Structure formats: C-alpha cells, structure tokens
C-alpha cells in the first residue's frame, strides 16, 4: 500500500512519510503518538481498518475493512492555537476538491466538519491538536471517507452515503487519496503563506442560510445558521433575535 500511494504522488511534504496499518485502533491516536515522538510534518497514517475509530464529540467511527479511506495527517503549522480550525477548513476544502476532480461529483461541506454528497454524509474530519502556550505544536487531521462502502449494509437511520453509491461505480482509493494529498498540500501551503480560507469554506458550507437545530454542549438550540465568523464558529440567529456564537456543536436536523 505505501508503495502504491507513493507511486506518482505529486506532493513535496504531505504523504511523503507513510505509516500503513492493516488494522489499528485509530489513525488519529497513532498519528498523535508519532507526533509526540517527533514524526515529520506531512506524515500520513493510514489504515484499512480501525478497531476504535473516533468521531467527533466522543462518538465512534465505524467503517468496514476494504471499503473506505481512513487516514490522518500530521501538521506542524506556524499558527496560533486559536487558528487551528484553519487546518480543518483547508483539509475539508482539499477533500471536496479531490472528490470532484476524481469523480466529477459536486461535494459539499456541512458545519463544522462533515463532507456531504447529495445532502448525505460521505465523510468526516476529526482534528486533534496540541498547543504550547498560544502556539500550535502539532495538529492531527483525521479523515474518514466512505469511498466504496455498500450503503445498503447500513441502517437507514444513518443517512449516510458513499462515493461509489453516488457515482455508480467503484472508485480507486489510492487515486482518490493521492489527489486529496495534492489538494490538501496546496491549501496547507496557502495557509502557511498567510491566506485564511474562511470565505471559501463558508461558501462551501451547505448549511448556511438555513434553519437548523444545533446540538451544543449547553443543549439543543434552533435558529437560522446565518454565517460563520473568522475562526469558523457558527453564528446562529435565535428566534429571540439574539446571535449565538457556537464553536462546538453538531447540526442534528434541518427542519422543513
Ligand atoms: C466525524 O464526522 O465525527 C469525524 C470522523 C473522523 C473519522 C476519521 S477515520 C480516520 C481518523 N481516525 C479516527 O479515529 N478518526 C478519524
């Protein structure tokens, strides 16, 4: 697998060091432990199967072996810790671009970290970071993508989809990964050069301008998803007229 990924890979840093596991607990956990042992910027940790794949907000991430892309990238950005969401934005935009380049499918993002096809979840991003003072030490961006997943095997309540389901044929995971690494590297370079991707990210968010229900650590909130601010927080206009700034949450329902 690492040989196949490196074969023709057109990146300078991202994905040049590869740790491949047929089976691992979580690629984010493995990448974090490699980061703590000094692994290089751009290190790719990829697995065919995770035994303890992690989703956002403490959830599990389930993916049958042989069908999905499950990987984490290690970054050592020169960036303030409060700017870490920029990495998630850059990776989300890169993934979306790669899906379209390889399959012609229009992919969208959903605040804060979902990747959507035809309004259904096709993937997600989990960002773990470590800061020293106000500066980022390292950031691990974990990406799970339903590539060739047979969605008939999922409970309907999952409301998930896969690239294969949307495009109607099997897609090469290696080709999609290589393209994702190229797109992510380009956006990472731009971020490091001082370009802040929030405008483009906001434009890619399917949820803006709609009424939503939001699960926040403080409970369920409903209102109009009006905008995102510079740091990627969602600005929710409550029915009372008050604007609520939400950094951590999950859109659970889009009424009507
Ligand atoms: C979410 O939508 O909740 C985020 C899911 C992120 C899943 C990926 S799979 C590869 C990486 N390793 C993990 O344990 N999680 C992320």
Short mmCIF file of C-alpha atoms and ligand atoms in Angstrom, two decimals:
data_model
loop_
_atom_site.label_atom_id
_atom_site.label_comp_id
_atom_site.label_asym_id
_atom_site.label_seq_id
_atom_site.Cartn_x
_atom_site.Cartn_y
_atom_site.Cartn_z
CA UNK A 1 0.00 0.00 0.00
CA UNK A 2 2.65 2.67 0.87
CA UNK A 3 4.42 1.91 -2.45
CA UNK A 4 1.16 2.33 -4.37
CA UNK A 5 0.47 5.66 -2.63
CA UNK A 6 3.96 6.98 -3.33
CA UNK A 7 3.86 5.81 -6.95
CA UNK A 8 3.37 9.03 -8.93
CA UNK A 9 2.41 11.09 -5.86
CA UNK A 10 2.87 14.76 -6.76
CA UNK A 11 3.42 16.28 -3.31
CA UNK A 12 6.50 17.68 -1.61
CA UNK A 13 5.65 17.16 2.06
CA UNK A 14 2.16 15.79 2.59
CA UNK A 15 2.14 11.99 2.48
CA UNK A 16 5.88 11.58 1.88
CA UNK A 17 6.25 9.60 5.14
CA UNK A 18 3.71 6.83 5.38
CA UNK A 19 2.70 4.56 8.26
CA UNK A 20 0.30 1.96 6.91
CA UNK A 21 -1.65 -0.41 9.14
CA UNK A 22 -3.91 -3.19 8.01
CA UNK A 23 -5.59 -2.73 11.36
CA UNK A 24 -5.03 -0.10 14.06
CA UNK A 25 -7.06 1.30 16.95
CA UNK A 26 -7.35 4.80 15.46
CA UNK A 27 -5.17 6.56 12.90
CA UNK A 28 -5.58 9.79 14.89
CA UNK A 29 -4.27 8.06 18.02
CA UNK A 30 -1.36 6.54 16.07
CA UNK A 31 -0.51 9.88 14.43
CA UNK A 32 -0.63 11.64 17.81
CA UNK A 33 1.79 9.20 19.33
CA UNK A 34 4.08 9.55 16.29
CA UNK A 35 3.87 13.35 16.64
CA UNK A 36 4.95 13.10 20.26
CA UNK A 37 7.95 11.06 19.12
CA UNK A 38 8.99 13.74 16.63
CA UNK A 39 7.46 12.47 13.37
CA UNK A 40 7.85 14.79 10.41
CA UNK A 41 5.40 17.33 9.09
CA UNK A 42 3.15 15.78 6.46
CA UNK A 43 3.34 12.26 7.92
CA UNK A 44 0.44 10.13 6.71
CA UNK A 45 -1.04 7.43 8.92
CA UNK A 46 -3.47 5.22 7.06
CA UNK A 47 -5.33 2.06 7.94
CA UNK A 48 -7.59 -0.38 6.19
CA UNK A 49 -9.48 -0.99 9.41
CA UNK A 50 -9.81 0.77 12.77
CA UNK A 51 -10.80 -1.08 15.91
CA UNK A 52 -11.51 2.12 17.85
CA UNK A 53 -12.09 4.73 15.15
CA UNK A 54 -13.08 8.03 16.70
CA UNK A 55 -15.68 10.52 15.50
CA UNK A 56 -16.38 14.00 16.80
CA UNK A 57 -17.96 14.63 20.20
CA UNK A 58 -16.81 11.29 21.60
CA UNK A 59 -18.61 9.20 19.00
CA UNK A 60 -17.25 6.07 17.34
CA UNK A 61 -16.40 5.97 13.64
CA UNK A 62 -17.33 2.67 12.06
CA UNK A 63 -16.07 1.58 8.67
CA UNK A 64 -15.86 -1.99 7.36
CA UNK A 65 -12.40 -3.01 6.11
CA UNK A 66 -11.55 -2.72 2.43
CA UNK A 67 -14.05 -0.02 1.55
CA UNK A 68 -13.17 3.38 2.96
CA UNK A 69 -10.31 5.83 3.29
CA UNK A 70 -9.26 6.14 6.92
CA UNK A 71 -6.25 8.37 7.39
CA UNK A 72 -4.64 11.08 9.48
CA UNK A 73 -2.16 13.78 8.54
CA UNK A 74 0.32 15.39 10.86
CA UNK A 75 0.97 19.11 10.51
CA UNK A 76 3.36 21.33 12.39
CA UNK A 77 1.99 24.70 11.35
CA UNK A 78 3.35 28.06 12.39
CA UNK A 79 -0.03 29.22 13.60
CA UNK A 80 -1.71 30.50 16.72
CA UNK A 81 -3.69 27.81 18.55
CA UNK A 82 -6.95 29.75 18.09
CA UNK A 83 -6.37 29.43 14.33
CA UNK A 84 -6.34 25.59 14.35
CA UNK A 85 -9.73 25.45 12.62
CA UNK A 86 -7.89 26.79 9.55
CA UNK A 87 -6.32 23.35 9.13
CA UNK A 88 -9.74 21.70 9.22
CA UNK A 89 -11.05 24.22 6.70
CA UNK A 90 -8.05 23.67 4.41
CA UNK A 91 -8.40 19.88 4.59
CA UNK A 92 -12.18 19.96 4.09
CA UNK A 93 -11.79 22.15 1.00
CA UNK A 94 -8.98 19.93 -0.28
CA UNK A 95 -11.01 16.75 0.14
CA UNK A 96 -14.01 18.30 -1.56
CA UNK A 97 -11.88 19.41 -4.47
CA UNK A 98 -10.26 15.96 -4.77
CA UNK A 99 -13.64 14.18 -4.82
CA UNK A 100 -14.79 16.42 -7.64
CA UNK A 101 -11.51 16.06 -9.57
CA UNK A 102 -11.66 12.25 -9.43
CA UNK A 103 -15.41 11.64 -9.76
CA UNK A 104 -16.97 14.86 -11.11
CA UNK A 105 -19.37 14.78 -8.15
CA UNK A 106 -20.19 18.10 -6.51
CA UNK A 107 -19.28 17.61 -2.85
CA UNK A 108 -20.33 19.97 -0.11
CA UNK A 109 -19.27 20.60 3.46
CA UNK A 110 -21.51 20.82 6.49
CA UNK A 111 -20.52 22.86 9.52
CA UNK A 112 -18.29 22.08 11.20
CA UNK A 113 -16.55 19.02 9.74
CA UNK A 114 -18.74 16.87 7.53
CA UNK A 115 -18.29 16.01 3.88
CA UNK A 116 -21.59 15.64 2.03
CA UNK A 117 -22.74 14.16 -1.25
CA UNK A 118 -26.39 14.67 -2.26
CA UNK A 119 -27.01 16.12 1.22
CA UNK A 120 -25.91 12.90 2.93
CA UNK A 121 -22.80 12.35 4.97
CA UNK A 122 -20.00 10.74 2.96
CA UNK A 123 -17.18 11.56 5.34
CA UNK A 124 -16.00 13.46 8.36
CA UNK A 125 -12.96 15.19 9.77
CA UNK A 126 -11.63 14.94 13.31
CA UNK A 127 -8.93 17.41 14.30
CA UNK A 128 -6.75 16.84 17.37
CA UNK A 129 -4.20 19.43 18.34
CA UNK A 130 -1.50 20.15 20.83
CA UNK A 131 -0.51 23.69 21.70
CA UNK A 132 2.42 25.11 23.58
CA UNK A 133 1.22 28.37 25.07
CA UNK A 134 -0.66 30.26 22.38
CA UNK A 135 1.11 28.46 19.53
CA UNK A 136 0.31 25.17 17.88
CA UNK A 137 2.85 22.42 18.41
CA UNK A 138 1.17 19.92 16.09
CA UNK A 139 -2.19 19.21 14.59
CA UNK A 140 -3.51 15.81 13.55
CA UNK A 141 -6.30 15.96 10.99
CA UNK A 142 -8.12 12.64 10.67
CA UNK A 143 -10.30 11.98 7.67
CA UNK A 144 -12.80 9.19 7.16
CA UNK A 145 -14.33 8.89 3.69
CA UNK A 146 -16.97 6.39 2.59
CA UNK A 147 -15.46 5.52 -0.76
CA UNK A 148 -16.71 2.10 -1.84
CA UNK A 149 -18.92 1.46 1.15
CA UNK A 150 -22.07 -0.53 0.39
CA UNK A 151 -24.67 1.71 1.98
CA UNK A 152 -27.33 -0.98 1.75
CA UNK A 153 -25.48 -2.60 4.66
CA UNK A 154 -26.08 0.47 6.87
CA UNK A 155 -29.19 1.10 8.94
CA UNK A 156 -31.37 3.67 7.11
CA UNK A 157 -31.22 5.89 10.20
CA UNK A 158 -27.55 6.56 9.39
CA UNK A 159 -28.49 8.86 6.48
CA UNK A 160 -25.04 8.25 5.07
CA UNK A 161 -23.85 7.75 1.53
CA UNK A 162 -20.69 6.70 -0.24
CA UNK A 163 -18.84 7.89 -3.28
CA UNK A 164 -19.50 4.58 -5.05
CA UNK A 165 -23.20 4.88 -4.35
CA UNK A 166 -23.33 8.40 -5.77
CA UNK A 167 -21.16 7.85 -8.83
CA UNK A 168 -22.42 4.36 -9.66
CA UNK A 169 -19.08 2.55 -9.81
CA UNK A 170 -16.11 1.60 -7.65
CA UNK A 171 -13.50 4.33 -7.22
CA UNK A 172 -9.78 3.71 -6.66
CA UNK A 173 -9.00 4.58 -3.05
CA UNK A 174 -5.34 5.14 -3.89
CA UNK A 175 -6.13 7.54 -6.73
CA UNK A 176 -8.56 9.50 -4.55
CA UNK A 177 -6.06 9.62 -1.69
CA UNK A 178 -3.25 10.85 -3.96
CA UNK A 179 -5.47 13.61 -5.30
CA UNK A 180 -6.58 14.53 -1.77
CA UNK A 181 -2.94 14.79 -0.64
CA UNK A 182 -2.13 17.09 -3.57
CA UNK A 183 -5.16 19.33 -2.94
CA UNK A 184 -4.53 19.44 0.82
CA UNK A 185 -0.85 20.30 0.36
CA UNK A 186 -1.72 23.19 -1.93
CA UNK A 187 -4.15 24.58 0.61
CA UNK A 188 -1.78 23.99 3.51
CA UNK A 189 0.92 25.96 1.70
CA UNK A 190 -1.52 28.82 1.15
CA UNK A 191 -2.47 28.74 4.84
CA UNK A 192 1.18 28.88 5.86
CA UNK A 193 1.68 31.78 3.44
CA UNK A 194 -0.94 33.72 5.40
CA UNK A 195 -4.07 33.07 3.32
CA UNK A 196 -7.06 32.45 5.54
CA UNK A 197 -9.62 30.12 3.85
CA UNK A 198 -12.77 31.08 5.76
CA UNK A 199 -14.53 32.81 2.83
CA UNK A 200 -14.17 29.85 0.51
CA UNK A 201 -15.00 27.45 3.33
CA UNK A 202 -18.18 29.37 4.19
CA UNK A 203 -19.19 29.30 0.53
CA UNK A 204 -18.80 25.51 0.52
CA UNK A 205 -20.99 25.03 3.61
CA UNK A 206 -24.34 23.60 2.66
CA UNK A 207 -25.90 24.67 5.95
CA UNK A 208 -25.56 28.43 5.82
CA UNK A 209 -28.74 30.41 5.30
CA UNK A 210 -30.95 27.55 6.55
CA UNK A 211 -32.93 26.98 9.70
CA UNK A 212 -31.19 24.36 11.78
CA UNK A 213 -31.32 22.56 15.08
CA UNK A 214 -27.99 22.53 16.76
CA UNK A 215 -26.78 20.17 19.46
CA UNK A 216 -24.40 22.20 21.62
CA UNK A 217 -22.71 21.32 24.92
CA UNK A 218 -25.33 23.59 26.50
CA UNK A 219 -28.27 21.74 24.88
CA UNK A 220 -30.42 21.93 21.78
CA UNK A 221 -30.72 25.31 20.01
CA UNK A 222 -32.78 26.22 16.97
CA UNK A 223 -32.43 29.15 14.62
CA UNK A 224 -31.05 30.44 11.35
CA UNK A 225 -27.48 29.41 10.54
CA UNK A 226 -26.59 32.94 9.49
CA UNK A 227 -22.85 32.90 8.97
CA UNK A 228 -19.51 31.68 10.25
CA UNK A 229 -17.02 34.05 11.81
CA UNK A 230 -13.32 34.33 11.04
CA UNK A 231 -12.41 31.46 13.37
CA UNK A 232 -15.04 29.13 11.94
CA UNK A 233 -17.63 29.45 14.72
CA UNK A 234 -21.25 29.21 13.60
CA UNK A 235 -23.39 32.29 14.16
CA UNK A 236 -26.91 31.14 14.90
CA UNK A 237 -29.74 33.69 14.87
CA UNK A 238 -32.14 32.59 17.58
CA UNK A 239 -35.87 33.30 17.29
CA UNK A 240 -35.44 35.87 20.06
CA UNK A 241 -33.21 37.81 17.66
CA UNK A 242 -30.05 37.13 19.67
CA UNK A 243 -26.99 35.94 17.76
CA UNK A 244 -25.40 32.86 19.33
CA UNK A 245 -21.76 32.04 18.58
CA UNK A 246 -21.19 28.28 18.58
CA UNK A 247 -17.70 26.81 18.39
CA UNK A 248 -18.53 23.22 19.32
CA UNK A 249 -21.70 21.56 18.16
CA UNK A 250 -23.46 19.45 15.63
CA UNK A 251 -26.33 20.22 13.30
CA UNK A 252 -28.79 17.46 14.03
CA UNK A 253 -31.78 18.50 11.99
CA UNK A 254 -32.64 20.84 9.21
CA UNK A 255 -36.35 21.46 9.70
CA UNK A 256 -38.52 21.97 6.58
C1 LIG B 1 -16.86 12.78 12.42
O1 LIG B 1 -17.57 13.04 11.46
O2 LIG B 1 -17.33 12.58 13.55
C2 LIG B 1 -15.37 12.71 12.22
C3 LIG B 1 -14.96 11.34 11.79
C4 LIG B 1 -13.48 11.19 11.57
C5 LIG B 1 -13.09 9.74 11.32
C6 LIG B 1 -11.66 9.59 10.94
S1 LIG B 1 -11.30 7.98 10.31
C7 LIG B 1 -9.61 8.32 10.34
C8 LIG B 1 -9.32 9.13 11.60
N1 LIG B 1 -9.06 8.25 12.73
C9 LIG B 1 -10.01 8.30 13.65
O3 LIG B 1 -10.05 7.63 14.71
N2 LIG B 1 -10.95 9.19 13.28
C10 LIG B 1 -10.63 9.83 12.03
#
